[in-house]
Short mmCIF file of C-alpha atoms in Angstrom, two decimals:
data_model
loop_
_atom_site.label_atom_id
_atom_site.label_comp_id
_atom_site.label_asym_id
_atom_site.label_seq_id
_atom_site.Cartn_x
_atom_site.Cartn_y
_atom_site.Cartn_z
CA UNK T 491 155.20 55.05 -166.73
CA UNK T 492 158.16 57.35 -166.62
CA UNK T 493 157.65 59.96 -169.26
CA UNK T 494 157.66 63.46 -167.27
CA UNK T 495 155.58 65.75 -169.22
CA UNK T 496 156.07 69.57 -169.19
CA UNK T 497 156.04 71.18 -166.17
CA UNK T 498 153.35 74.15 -165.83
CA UNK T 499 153.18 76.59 -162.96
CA UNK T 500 150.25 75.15 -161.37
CA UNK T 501 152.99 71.99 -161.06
CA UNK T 502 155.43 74.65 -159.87
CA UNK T 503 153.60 75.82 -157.22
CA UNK T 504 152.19 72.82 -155.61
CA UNK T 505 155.50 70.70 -155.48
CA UNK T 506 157.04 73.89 -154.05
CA UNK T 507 154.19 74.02 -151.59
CA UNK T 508 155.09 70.30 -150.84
CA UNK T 509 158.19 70.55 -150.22
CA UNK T 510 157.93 73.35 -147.84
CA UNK T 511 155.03 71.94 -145.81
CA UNK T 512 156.86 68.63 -144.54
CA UNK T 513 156.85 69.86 -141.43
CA UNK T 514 153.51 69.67 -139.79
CA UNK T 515 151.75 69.35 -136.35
CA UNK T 516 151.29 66.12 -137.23
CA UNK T 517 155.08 65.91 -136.57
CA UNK T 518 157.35 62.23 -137.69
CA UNK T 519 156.04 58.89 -137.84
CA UNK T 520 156.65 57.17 -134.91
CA UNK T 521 159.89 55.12 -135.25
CA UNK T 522 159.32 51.56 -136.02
CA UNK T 523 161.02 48.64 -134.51
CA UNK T 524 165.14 48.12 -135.06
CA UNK T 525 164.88 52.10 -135.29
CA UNK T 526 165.55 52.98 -132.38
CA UNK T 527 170.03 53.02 -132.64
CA UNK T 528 169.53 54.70 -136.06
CA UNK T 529 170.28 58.42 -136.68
CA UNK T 530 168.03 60.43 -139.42
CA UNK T 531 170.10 61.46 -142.18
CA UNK T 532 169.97 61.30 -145.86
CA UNK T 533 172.74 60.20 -147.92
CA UNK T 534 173.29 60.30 -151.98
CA UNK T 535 174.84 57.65 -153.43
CA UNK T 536 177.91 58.24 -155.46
CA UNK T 537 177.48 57.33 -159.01
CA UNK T 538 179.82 54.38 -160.67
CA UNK T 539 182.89 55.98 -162.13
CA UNK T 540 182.10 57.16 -165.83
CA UNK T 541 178.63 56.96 -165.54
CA UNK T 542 176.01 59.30 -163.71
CA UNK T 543 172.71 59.28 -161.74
CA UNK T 544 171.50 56.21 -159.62
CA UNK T 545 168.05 54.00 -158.23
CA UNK T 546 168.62 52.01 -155.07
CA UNK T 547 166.81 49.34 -155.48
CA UNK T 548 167.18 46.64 -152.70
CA UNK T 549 169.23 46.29 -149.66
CA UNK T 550 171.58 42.92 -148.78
CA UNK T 551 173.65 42.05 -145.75
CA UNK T 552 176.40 43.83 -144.37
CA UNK T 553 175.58 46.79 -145.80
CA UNK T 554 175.05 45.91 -149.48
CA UNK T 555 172.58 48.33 -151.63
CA UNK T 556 171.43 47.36 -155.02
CA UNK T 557 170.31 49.15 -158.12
CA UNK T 558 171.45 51.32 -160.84
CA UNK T 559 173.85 54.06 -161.52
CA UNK T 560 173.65 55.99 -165.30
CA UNK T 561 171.03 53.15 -166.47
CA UNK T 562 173.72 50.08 -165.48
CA UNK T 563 173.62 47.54 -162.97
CA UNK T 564 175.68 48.25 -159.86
CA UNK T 565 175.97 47.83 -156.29
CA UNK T 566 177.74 50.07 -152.89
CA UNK T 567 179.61 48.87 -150.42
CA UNK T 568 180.76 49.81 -147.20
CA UNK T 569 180.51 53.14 -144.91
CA UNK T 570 181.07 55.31 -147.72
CA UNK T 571 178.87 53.30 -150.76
CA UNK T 572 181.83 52.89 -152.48
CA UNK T 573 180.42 51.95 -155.88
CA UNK T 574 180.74 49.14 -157.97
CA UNK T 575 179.65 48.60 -161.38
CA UNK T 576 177.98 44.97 -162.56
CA UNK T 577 178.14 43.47 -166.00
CA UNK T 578 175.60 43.08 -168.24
CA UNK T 579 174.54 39.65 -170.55
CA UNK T 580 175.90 39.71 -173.79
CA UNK T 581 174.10 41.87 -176.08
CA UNK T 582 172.30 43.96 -173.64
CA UNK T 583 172.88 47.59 -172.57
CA UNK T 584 171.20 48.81 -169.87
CA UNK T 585 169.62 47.42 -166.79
CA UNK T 586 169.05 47.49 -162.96
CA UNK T 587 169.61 45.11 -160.26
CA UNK T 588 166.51 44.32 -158.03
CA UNK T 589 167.77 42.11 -154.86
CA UNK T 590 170.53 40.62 -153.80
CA UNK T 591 170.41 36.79 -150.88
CA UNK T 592 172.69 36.51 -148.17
CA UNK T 593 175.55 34.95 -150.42
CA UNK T 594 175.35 37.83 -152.80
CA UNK T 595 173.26 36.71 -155.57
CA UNK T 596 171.95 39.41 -157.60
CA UNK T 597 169.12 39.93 -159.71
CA UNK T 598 168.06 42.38 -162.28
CA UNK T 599 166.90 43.33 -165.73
CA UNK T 600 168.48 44.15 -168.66
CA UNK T 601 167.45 45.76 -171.60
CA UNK T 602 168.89 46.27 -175.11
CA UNK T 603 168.04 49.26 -177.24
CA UNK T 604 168.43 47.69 -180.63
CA UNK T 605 164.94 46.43 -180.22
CA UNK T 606 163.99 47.11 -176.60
CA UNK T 607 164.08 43.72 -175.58
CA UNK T 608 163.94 43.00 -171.84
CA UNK T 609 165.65 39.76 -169.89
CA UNK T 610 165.69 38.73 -166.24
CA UNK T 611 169.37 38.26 -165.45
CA UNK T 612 171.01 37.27 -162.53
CA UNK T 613 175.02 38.32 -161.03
CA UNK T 614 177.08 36.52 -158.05
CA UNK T 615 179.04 39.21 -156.80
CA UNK T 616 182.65 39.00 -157.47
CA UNK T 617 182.04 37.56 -161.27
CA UNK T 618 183.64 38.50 -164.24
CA UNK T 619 180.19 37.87 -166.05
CA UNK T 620 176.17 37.90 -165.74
CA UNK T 621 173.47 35.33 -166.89
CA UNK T 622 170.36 35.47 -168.48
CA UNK T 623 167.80 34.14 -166.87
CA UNK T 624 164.74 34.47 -168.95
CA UNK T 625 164.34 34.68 -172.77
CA UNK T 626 164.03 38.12 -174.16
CA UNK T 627 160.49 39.73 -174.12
CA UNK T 628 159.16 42.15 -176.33
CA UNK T 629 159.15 46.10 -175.47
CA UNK T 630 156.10 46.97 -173.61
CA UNK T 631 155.83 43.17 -171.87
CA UNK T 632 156.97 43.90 -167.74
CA UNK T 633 159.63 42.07 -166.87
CA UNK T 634 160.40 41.39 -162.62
CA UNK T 635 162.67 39.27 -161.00
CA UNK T 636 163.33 38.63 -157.22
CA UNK T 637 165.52 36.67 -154.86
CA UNK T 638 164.83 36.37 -151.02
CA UNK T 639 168.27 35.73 -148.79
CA UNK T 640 168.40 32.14 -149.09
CA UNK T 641 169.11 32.25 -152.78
CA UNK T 642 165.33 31.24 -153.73
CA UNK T 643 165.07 33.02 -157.71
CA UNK T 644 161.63 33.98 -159.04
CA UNK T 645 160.84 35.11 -162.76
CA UNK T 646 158.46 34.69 -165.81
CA UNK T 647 160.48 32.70 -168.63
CA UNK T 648 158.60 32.48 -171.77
CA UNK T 649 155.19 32.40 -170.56
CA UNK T 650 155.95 30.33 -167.71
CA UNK T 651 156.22 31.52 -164.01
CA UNK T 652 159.07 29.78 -162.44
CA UNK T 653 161.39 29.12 -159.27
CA UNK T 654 165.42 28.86 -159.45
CA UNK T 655 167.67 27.40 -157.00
CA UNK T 656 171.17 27.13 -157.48
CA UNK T 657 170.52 27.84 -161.00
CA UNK T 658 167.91 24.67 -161.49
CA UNK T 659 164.27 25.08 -162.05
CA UNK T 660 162.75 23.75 -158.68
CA UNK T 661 158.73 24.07 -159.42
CA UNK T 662 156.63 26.12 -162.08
CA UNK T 663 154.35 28.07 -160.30
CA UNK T 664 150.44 27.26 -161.92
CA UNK T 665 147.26 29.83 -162.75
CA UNK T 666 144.77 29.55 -159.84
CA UNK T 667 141.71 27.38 -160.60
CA UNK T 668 139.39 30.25 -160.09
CA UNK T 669 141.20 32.28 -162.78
CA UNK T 670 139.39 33.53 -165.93
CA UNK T 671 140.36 31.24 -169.11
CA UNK T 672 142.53 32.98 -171.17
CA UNK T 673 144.95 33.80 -167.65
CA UNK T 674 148.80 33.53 -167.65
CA UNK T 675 151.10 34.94 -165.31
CA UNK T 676 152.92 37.87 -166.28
CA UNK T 677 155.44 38.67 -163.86
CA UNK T 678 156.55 37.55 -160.40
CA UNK T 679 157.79 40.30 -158.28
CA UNK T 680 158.81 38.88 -154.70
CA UNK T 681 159.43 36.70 -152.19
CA UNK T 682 160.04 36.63 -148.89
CA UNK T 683 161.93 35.28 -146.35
CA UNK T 684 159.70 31.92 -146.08
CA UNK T 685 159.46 31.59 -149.83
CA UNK T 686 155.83 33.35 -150.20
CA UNK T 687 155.98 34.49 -154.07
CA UNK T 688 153.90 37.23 -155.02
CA UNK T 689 153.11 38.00 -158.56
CA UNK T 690 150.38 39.19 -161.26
CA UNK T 691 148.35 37.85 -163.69
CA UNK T 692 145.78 38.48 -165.99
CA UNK T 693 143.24 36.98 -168.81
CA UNK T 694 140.84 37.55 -171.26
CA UNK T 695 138.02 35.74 -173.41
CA UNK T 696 134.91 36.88 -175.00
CA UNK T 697 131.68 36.37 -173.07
CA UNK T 698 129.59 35.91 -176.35
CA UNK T 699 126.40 35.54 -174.43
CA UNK T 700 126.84 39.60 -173.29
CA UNK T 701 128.82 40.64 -176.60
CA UNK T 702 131.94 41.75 -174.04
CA UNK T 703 135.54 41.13 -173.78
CA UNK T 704 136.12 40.09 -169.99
CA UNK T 705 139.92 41.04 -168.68
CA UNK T 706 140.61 40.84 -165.40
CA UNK T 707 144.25 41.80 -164.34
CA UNK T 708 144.59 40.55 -160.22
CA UNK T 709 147.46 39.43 -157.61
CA UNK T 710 148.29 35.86 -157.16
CA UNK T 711 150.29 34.65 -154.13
CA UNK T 712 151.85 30.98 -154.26
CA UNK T 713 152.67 29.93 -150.38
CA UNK T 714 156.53 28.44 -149.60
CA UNK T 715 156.98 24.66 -150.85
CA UNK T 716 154.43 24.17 -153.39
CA UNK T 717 152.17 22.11 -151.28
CA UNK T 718 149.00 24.33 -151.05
CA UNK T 719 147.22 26.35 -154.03
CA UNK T 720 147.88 29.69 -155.11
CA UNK T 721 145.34 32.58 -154.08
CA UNK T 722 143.80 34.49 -156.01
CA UNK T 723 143.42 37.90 -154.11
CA UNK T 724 140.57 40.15 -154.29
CA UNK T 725 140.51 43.24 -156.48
CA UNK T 726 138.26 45.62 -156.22
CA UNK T 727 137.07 46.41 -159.91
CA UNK T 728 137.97 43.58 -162.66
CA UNK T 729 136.45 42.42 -166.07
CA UNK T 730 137.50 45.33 -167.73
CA UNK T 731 140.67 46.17 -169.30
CA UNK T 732 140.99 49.74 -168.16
CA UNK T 733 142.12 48.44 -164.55
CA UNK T 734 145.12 46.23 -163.68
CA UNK T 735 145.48 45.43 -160.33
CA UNK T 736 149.11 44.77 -159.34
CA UNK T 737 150.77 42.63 -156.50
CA UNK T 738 154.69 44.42 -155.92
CA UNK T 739 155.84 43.29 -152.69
CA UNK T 740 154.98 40.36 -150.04
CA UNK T 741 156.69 40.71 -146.67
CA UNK T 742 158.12 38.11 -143.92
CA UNK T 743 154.19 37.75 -142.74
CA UNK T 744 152.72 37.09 -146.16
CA UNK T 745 151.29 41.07 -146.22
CA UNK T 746 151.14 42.08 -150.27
CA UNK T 747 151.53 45.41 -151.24
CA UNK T 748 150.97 47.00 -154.60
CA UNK T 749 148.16 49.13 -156.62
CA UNK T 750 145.51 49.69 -158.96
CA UNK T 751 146.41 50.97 -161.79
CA UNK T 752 143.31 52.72 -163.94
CA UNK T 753 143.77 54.06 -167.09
CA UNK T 754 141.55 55.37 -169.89
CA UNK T 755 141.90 57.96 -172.14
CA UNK T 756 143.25 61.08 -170.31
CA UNK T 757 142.20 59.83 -166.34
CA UNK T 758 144.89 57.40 -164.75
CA UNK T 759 144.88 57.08 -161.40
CA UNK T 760 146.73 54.33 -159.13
CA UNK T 761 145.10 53.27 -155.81
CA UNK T 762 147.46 51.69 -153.48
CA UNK T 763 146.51 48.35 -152.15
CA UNK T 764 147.51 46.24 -149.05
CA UNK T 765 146.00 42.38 -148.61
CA UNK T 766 146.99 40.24 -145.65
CA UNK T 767 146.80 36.86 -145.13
CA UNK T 768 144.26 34.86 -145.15
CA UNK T 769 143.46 36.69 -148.50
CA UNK T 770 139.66 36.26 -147.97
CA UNK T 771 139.16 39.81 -148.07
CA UNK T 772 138.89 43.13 -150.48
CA UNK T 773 142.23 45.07 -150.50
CA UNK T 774 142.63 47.71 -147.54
CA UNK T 775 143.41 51.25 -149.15
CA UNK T 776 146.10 53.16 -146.66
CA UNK T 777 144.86 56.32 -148.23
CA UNK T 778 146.87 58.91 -150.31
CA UNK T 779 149.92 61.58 -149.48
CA UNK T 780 147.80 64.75 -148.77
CA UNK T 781 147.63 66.75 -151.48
CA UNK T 782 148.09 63.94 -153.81
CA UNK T 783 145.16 61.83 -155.82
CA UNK T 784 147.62 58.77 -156.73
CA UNK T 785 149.67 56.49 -154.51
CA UNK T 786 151.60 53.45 -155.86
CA UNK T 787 153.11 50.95 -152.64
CA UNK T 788 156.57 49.42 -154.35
CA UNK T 789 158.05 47.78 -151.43
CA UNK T 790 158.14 46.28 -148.17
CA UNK T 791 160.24 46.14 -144.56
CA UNK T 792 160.35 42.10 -143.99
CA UNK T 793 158.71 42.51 -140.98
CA UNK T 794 158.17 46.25 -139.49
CA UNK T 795 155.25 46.64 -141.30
CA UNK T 796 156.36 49.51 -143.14
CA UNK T 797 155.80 50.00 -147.10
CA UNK T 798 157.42 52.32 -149.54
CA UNK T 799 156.46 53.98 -153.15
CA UNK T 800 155.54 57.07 -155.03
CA UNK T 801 152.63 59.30 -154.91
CA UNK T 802 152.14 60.67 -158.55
CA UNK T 803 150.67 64.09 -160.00
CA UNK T 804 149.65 63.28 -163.91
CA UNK T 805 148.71 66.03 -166.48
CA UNK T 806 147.31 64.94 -169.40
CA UNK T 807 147.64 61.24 -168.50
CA UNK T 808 151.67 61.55 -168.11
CA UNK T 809 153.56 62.23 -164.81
CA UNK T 810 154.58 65.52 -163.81
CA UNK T 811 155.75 64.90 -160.69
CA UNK T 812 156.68 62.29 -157.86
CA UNK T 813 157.10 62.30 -154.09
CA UNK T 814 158.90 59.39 -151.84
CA UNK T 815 156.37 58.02 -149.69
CA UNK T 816 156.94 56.14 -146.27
CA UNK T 817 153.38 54.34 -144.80
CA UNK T 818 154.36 53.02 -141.12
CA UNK T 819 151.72 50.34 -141.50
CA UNK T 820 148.93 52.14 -139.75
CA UNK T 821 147.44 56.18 -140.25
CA UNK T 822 148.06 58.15 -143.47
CA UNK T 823 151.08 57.58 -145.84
CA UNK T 824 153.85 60.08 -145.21
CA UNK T 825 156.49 61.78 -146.97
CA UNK T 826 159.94 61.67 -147.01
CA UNK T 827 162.15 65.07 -147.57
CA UNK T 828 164.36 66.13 -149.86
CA UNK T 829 167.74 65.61 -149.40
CA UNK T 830 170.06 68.82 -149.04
CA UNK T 831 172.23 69.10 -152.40
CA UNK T 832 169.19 66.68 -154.14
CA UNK T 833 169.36 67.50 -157.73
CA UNK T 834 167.19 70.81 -159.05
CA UNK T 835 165.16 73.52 -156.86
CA UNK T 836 162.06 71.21 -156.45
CA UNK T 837 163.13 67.96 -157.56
CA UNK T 838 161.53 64.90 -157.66
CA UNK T 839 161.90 61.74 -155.60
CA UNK T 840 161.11 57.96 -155.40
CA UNK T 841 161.02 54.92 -152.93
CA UNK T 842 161.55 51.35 -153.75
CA UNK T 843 162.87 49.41 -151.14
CA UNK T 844 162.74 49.61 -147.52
CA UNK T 845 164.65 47.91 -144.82
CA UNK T 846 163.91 46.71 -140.81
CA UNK T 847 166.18 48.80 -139.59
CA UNK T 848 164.55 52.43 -141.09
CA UNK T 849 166.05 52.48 -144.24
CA UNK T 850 164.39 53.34 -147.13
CA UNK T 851 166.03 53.64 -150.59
CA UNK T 852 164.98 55.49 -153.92
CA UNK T 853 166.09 58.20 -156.57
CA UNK T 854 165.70 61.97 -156.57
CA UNK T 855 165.78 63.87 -159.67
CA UNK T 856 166.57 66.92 -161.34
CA UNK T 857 162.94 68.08 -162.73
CA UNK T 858 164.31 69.94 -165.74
CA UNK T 859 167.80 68.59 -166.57
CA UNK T 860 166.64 64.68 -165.53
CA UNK T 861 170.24 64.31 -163.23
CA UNK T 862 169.47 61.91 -160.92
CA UNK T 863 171.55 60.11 -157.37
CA UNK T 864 170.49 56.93 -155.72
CA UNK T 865 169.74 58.03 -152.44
CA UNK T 866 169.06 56.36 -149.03
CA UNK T 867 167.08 57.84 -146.32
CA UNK T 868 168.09 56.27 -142.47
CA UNK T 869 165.83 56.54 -139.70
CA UNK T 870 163.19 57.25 -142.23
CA UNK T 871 160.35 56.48 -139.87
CA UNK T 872 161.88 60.30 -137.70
CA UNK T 873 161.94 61.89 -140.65
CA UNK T 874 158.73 61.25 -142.60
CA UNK T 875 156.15 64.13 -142.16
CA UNK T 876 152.39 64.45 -143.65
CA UNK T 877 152.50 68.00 -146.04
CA UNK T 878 150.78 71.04 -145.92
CA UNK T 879 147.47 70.58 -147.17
#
């Protein structure tokens, strides 16, 4: 979702409580390892020339970030994130990069408003041009793409979950055996350094016997290589449309990270959700921001242990307001402050991506005029606090 409703002063007054309660005698999360040479600090992204706002989305080597800047592809470079706009497939007008490998192979997706059709793409820095990946999808179908450093590509194309290198199909990735009939995958959303792939699926069928409609939504994780099944992880309520349980991120150990997502009627509410290998087990919720009823985990340090996402405040089933959150691995999710100069008086703010040496990257945003900057926080692990309650 990404509708912001309305903001009433009940809203107000609790993210304004928020952000002045970061500082507790709980004091910062205990820096993680490769944080220990970092200094805190928080730095906005400059937008692409012409354009304004900005997501980061994923980091690369040397320095590289990835993401978007006024709804385009783009990348920063260098000390000062000198930044550098990316070109979209033909026909398309908006998008976002997601990752970048080693060599500087980007991925994305790009949209085009004509009908709101959505394509994996992918971008080797330097070129003149981008490819599509995937055939279009329909609006309201997810699209996900992701590529870990050796170049390894994952996507959805038409219905079937897939694996690029070098630009050649290498293996399609199959529904578990214990799935539901009726299941397909319906997005891929990383791998990791090994090759893991984490995605999501979901089915349907009618149990005639019991006059129901069975839908189960659930994580699937296909190891490096192709030579062992997929699992099919645990979720804690299925067989019901109303949930969707969501696999977002799978780290350099094979630890997933993601959510359940609930929603009927006027009463989401997203659970975050951590499963680690060997995937025999119910999810382990890290509990919620204080203060907060909703927590969605969007990304992953390879191998610090550390995830990144959003805690969420809904009214009336749309979001009125989000909050960066940092969870070191262990204890209670944490969150990360607002940058000096951030957009608005009590803006709002997002993390997507985090790195092993304490960076963590997102978007704040202006609550009332929607102006937004990429932003990265360094040394986040010294600078995330639990609120006020």
């Amino acid at each position: 979702m990404n509708r912001i409703g309305t903001r009433s002063v009940t809203a107000a007054a609790g993210a304004a409580a928020l952000l002045a309660g970061l500082v507790t005698a709980a004091g910062p999360a205990a820096a993680t390892t490769g944080a220990t040479a970092c200094t805190p600090g928080i730095e906005l992204l400059p937008a692409v020339a012409g354009l304004a706002g900005g997501t980061v989305r994923g980091f690369g080597a040397g320095g590289l970030v990835v993401g978007a800047s006024g709804g385009r592809p783009a990348y920063w470079t260098g000390p000062e994130h000198t930044a550098h706009a990316v070109p979209l497939p033909a026909g398309f007008d908006q998008g976002s990069l997601k990752a970048v490998s080693a060599k500087g192979l980007m991925v994305g997706t790009a949209t085009r408003t004509s009908d709101h059709a959505t394509i994996a793409f992918t971008h080797q820095r330097g070129s003149a041009t981008s490819e599509a990946l995937t055939a279009p999808v329909a609006d309201g179908h997810a699209v996900d793409v992701d590529v870990n450093e050796s170049g390894r590509v994952v996507a959805v194309d038409q219905g079937v979950a897939k694996e690029w290198v070098n630009g050649e199909v290498v293996r399609e990735l199959p529904v578990p055996a214990d799935a539901i009939p009726g299941t397909e995958v319906v997005r891929l959303s990383g791998i990791n350094k090994r090759g893991d792939i984490v995605g999501t699926a979901t089915g349907s069928y009618i149990d005639y016997e019991n006059d129901v409609q069975v839908t189960k939504t659930f994580p699937v994780v296909w190891p490096a290589g192709g030579g062992y099944p997929p699992y099919s992880l645990q979720v804690w309520n299925g067989d019901h449309s109303s949930y969707s349980t969501i696999g977002k991120d799978i780290d350099d150990r094979g630890r997933v990270v993601g959510l359940e997502d609930y929603h009927y009627r006027n009463d989401p509410q997203q659970t975050p959700a951590v499963w680690k290998k060997p995937y025999d087990a119910l999810p382990a919720d890290p509990g919620r921001l204080g203060g907060h009823r909703n927590l969605e985990l969007s990304g992953s340090s390879p191998s610090t242990n550390v995830a990144v996402g959003t805690a969420t405040t809904f009214e009336e089933s749309w979001p009125s307001s989000f909050q960066a959150v940092y969870w070191p691995g262990k204890g209670a999710p944490l969150a990360l402050p607002f940058p000096a100069g951030a957009p608005g008086d009590v803006p709002l703010s997002r993390a997507f991506a985090a790195t092993d040496d304490d960076r963590v990257g997102g978007t704040v945003i202006d609550r009332e005029t929607r102006a937004s900057s990429a932003v990265i926080w360094t040394c986040a692990s010294k600078q995330a606090q639990a609120p006020q309650s």
